[in-house]
Amino acid sequence: MTTSEIVRDARVHIVDDQPANIVLLERLLRRHGVRHIKSTSDARMMLSDFAQFRPDIVLLDLHMPYLDGFALLGHLKTLTPATAYLPILVLTADASSEA
């Protein structure tokens, strides 16, 4: 499988409470050939969709209402088998050391 085929077939889940960020990320991913994109602005929805969508990577905002990115990371750890690897790319404007 070539790199472009891997990228095209990747399952990317975007979690960000800002619709403009979601639109931008989806456009960038589609421009580069990614076909399987799921997006949500409510992190709680990601938890219910996780098992069915089975993302290869998660693009995650940290500061969201209801369930923030830090809490979602904890939930994803319990949902991901110990033998599996789930890359998570944190996208945030937060420059604090905690982030």
Short mmCIF file of C-alpha atoms in Angstrom, two decimals:
data_model
loop_
_atom_site.label_atom_id
_atom_site.label_comp_id
_atom_site.label_asym_id
_atom_site.label_seq_id
_atom_site.Cartn_x
_atom_site.Cartn_y
_atom_site.Cartn_z
CA MET A 1 0.00 0.00 0.00
CA THR A 2 1.42 3.39 -0.96
CA THR A 3 1.52 6.40 1.34
CA SER A 4 -1.19 8.14 -0.68
CA GLU A 5 -3.43 5.08 -0.35
CA ILE A 6 -2.86 5.01 3.41
CA VAL A 7 -3.76 8.69 3.68
CA ARG A 8 -6.80 8.29 1.46
CA ASP A 9 -8.11 5.36 3.51
CA ALA A 10 -7.35 6.85 6.94
CA ARG A 11 -10.29 7.31 9.26
CA VAL A 12 -9.97 10.78 10.82
CA HIS A 13 -12.19 11.95 13.67
CA ILE A 14 -12.23 15.70 14.33
CA VAL A 15 -13.45 16.91 17.73
CA ASP A 16 -13.69 20.71 18.06
CA ASP A 17 -16.43 22.95 19.41
CA GLN A 18 -15.74 25.64 16.80
CA PRO A 19 -17.58 24.91 13.52
CA ALA A 20 -15.14 27.09 11.54
CA ASN A 21 -12.23 24.92 12.71
CA ILE A 22 -14.07 21.77 11.68
CA VAL A 23 -14.80 23.17 8.22
CA LEU A 24 -11.18 24.21 7.75
CA LEU A 25 -9.79 20.83 8.85
CA GLU A 26 -12.27 18.90 6.69
CA ARG A 27 -11.35 20.97 3.64
CA LEU A 28 -7.62 20.47 4.22
CA LEU A 29 -8.03 16.73 4.68
CA ARG A 30 -10.26 16.32 1.62
CA ARG A 31 -7.85 18.39 -0.46
CA HIS A 32 -5.19 15.83 0.43
CA GLY A 33 -7.43 12.92 -0.50
CA VAL A 34 -8.75 11.77 2.87
CA ARG A 35 -12.13 10.15 2.30
CA HIS A 36 -13.21 9.00 5.76
CA ILE A 37 -13.78 11.99 8.01
CA LYS A 38 -16.14 12.21 10.95
CA SER A 39 -16.52 15.47 12.84
CA THR A 40 -18.28 16.54 15.97
CA SER A 41 -18.49 19.74 17.96
CA ASP A 42 -19.59 17.87 21.11
CA ALA A 43 -16.97 15.54 22.59
CA ARG A 44 -19.72 13.45 24.20
CA MET A 45 -20.86 12.41 20.73
CA MET A 46 -17.37 11.20 19.87
CA LEU A 47 -17.59 8.66 22.69
CA SER A 48 -20.80 7.18 21.33
CA ASP A 49 -19.39 7.06 17.77
CA PHE A 50 -15.93 5.74 18.65
CA ALA A 51 -16.52 1.98 18.41
CA GLN A 52 -18.44 2.19 15.15
CA PHE A 53 -16.17 4.67 13.34
CA ARG A 54 -12.86 3.25 14.67
CA PRO A 55 -10.64 6.26 13.87
CA ASP A 56 -7.02 5.88 12.83
CA ILE A 57 -6.28 9.34 14.24
CA VAL A 58 -8.15 11.91 16.31
CA LEU A 59 -7.74 15.67 15.84
CA LEU A 60 -8.70 17.08 19.22
CA ASP A 61 -9.36 20.51 20.65
CA LEU A 62 -8.74 20.81 24.39
CA HIS A 63 -11.20 23.46 25.53
CA MET A 64 -14.78 22.45 24.82
CA PRO A 65 -18.02 22.62 26.80
CA TYR A 66 -19.53 19.56 28.52
CA LEU A 67 -16.47 17.31 28.11
CA ASP A 68 -13.10 18.92 27.52
CA GLY A 69 -10.22 17.42 25.59
CA PHE A 70 -8.38 16.34 28.73
CA ALA A 71 -11.37 14.33 29.95
CA LEU A 72 -11.92 12.91 26.47
CA LEU A 73 -8.30 11.71 26.41
CA GLY A 74 -8.99 9.72 29.56
CA HIS A 75 -12.10 8.15 28.06
CA LEU A 76 -10.30 7.28 24.82
CA LYS A 77 -7.57 5.55 26.81
CA THR A 78 -10.15 3.21 28.33
CA LEU A 79 -11.83 2.60 24.96
CA THR A 80 -8.58 1.78 23.16
CA PRO A 81 -7.17 -1.73 23.69
CA ALA A 82 -3.80 -1.80 25.47
CA THR A 83 -2.21 -3.39 22.40
CA ALA A 84 -3.55 -0.72 20.02
CA TYR A 85 -2.04 2.63 19.09
CA LEU A 86 -4.34 5.60 18.55
CA PRO A 87 -2.55 8.79 17.50
CA ILE A 88 -4.16 11.93 18.85
CA LEU A 89 -3.16 15.31 17.49
CA VAL A 90 -4.08 18.08 19.93
CA LEU A 91 -5.00 21.32 18.22
CA THR A 92 -5.34 24.26 20.58
CA ALA A 93 -4.58 27.93 20.93
CA ASP A 94 -3.80 27.29 24.61
CA ALA A 95 -0.11 27.98 25.20
CA SER A 96 -0.14 27.02 28.89
CA SER A 97 2.24 24.40 30.26
CA GLU A 98 -0.74 22.21 31.19
CA ALA A 99 -1.81 22.03 27.56
#
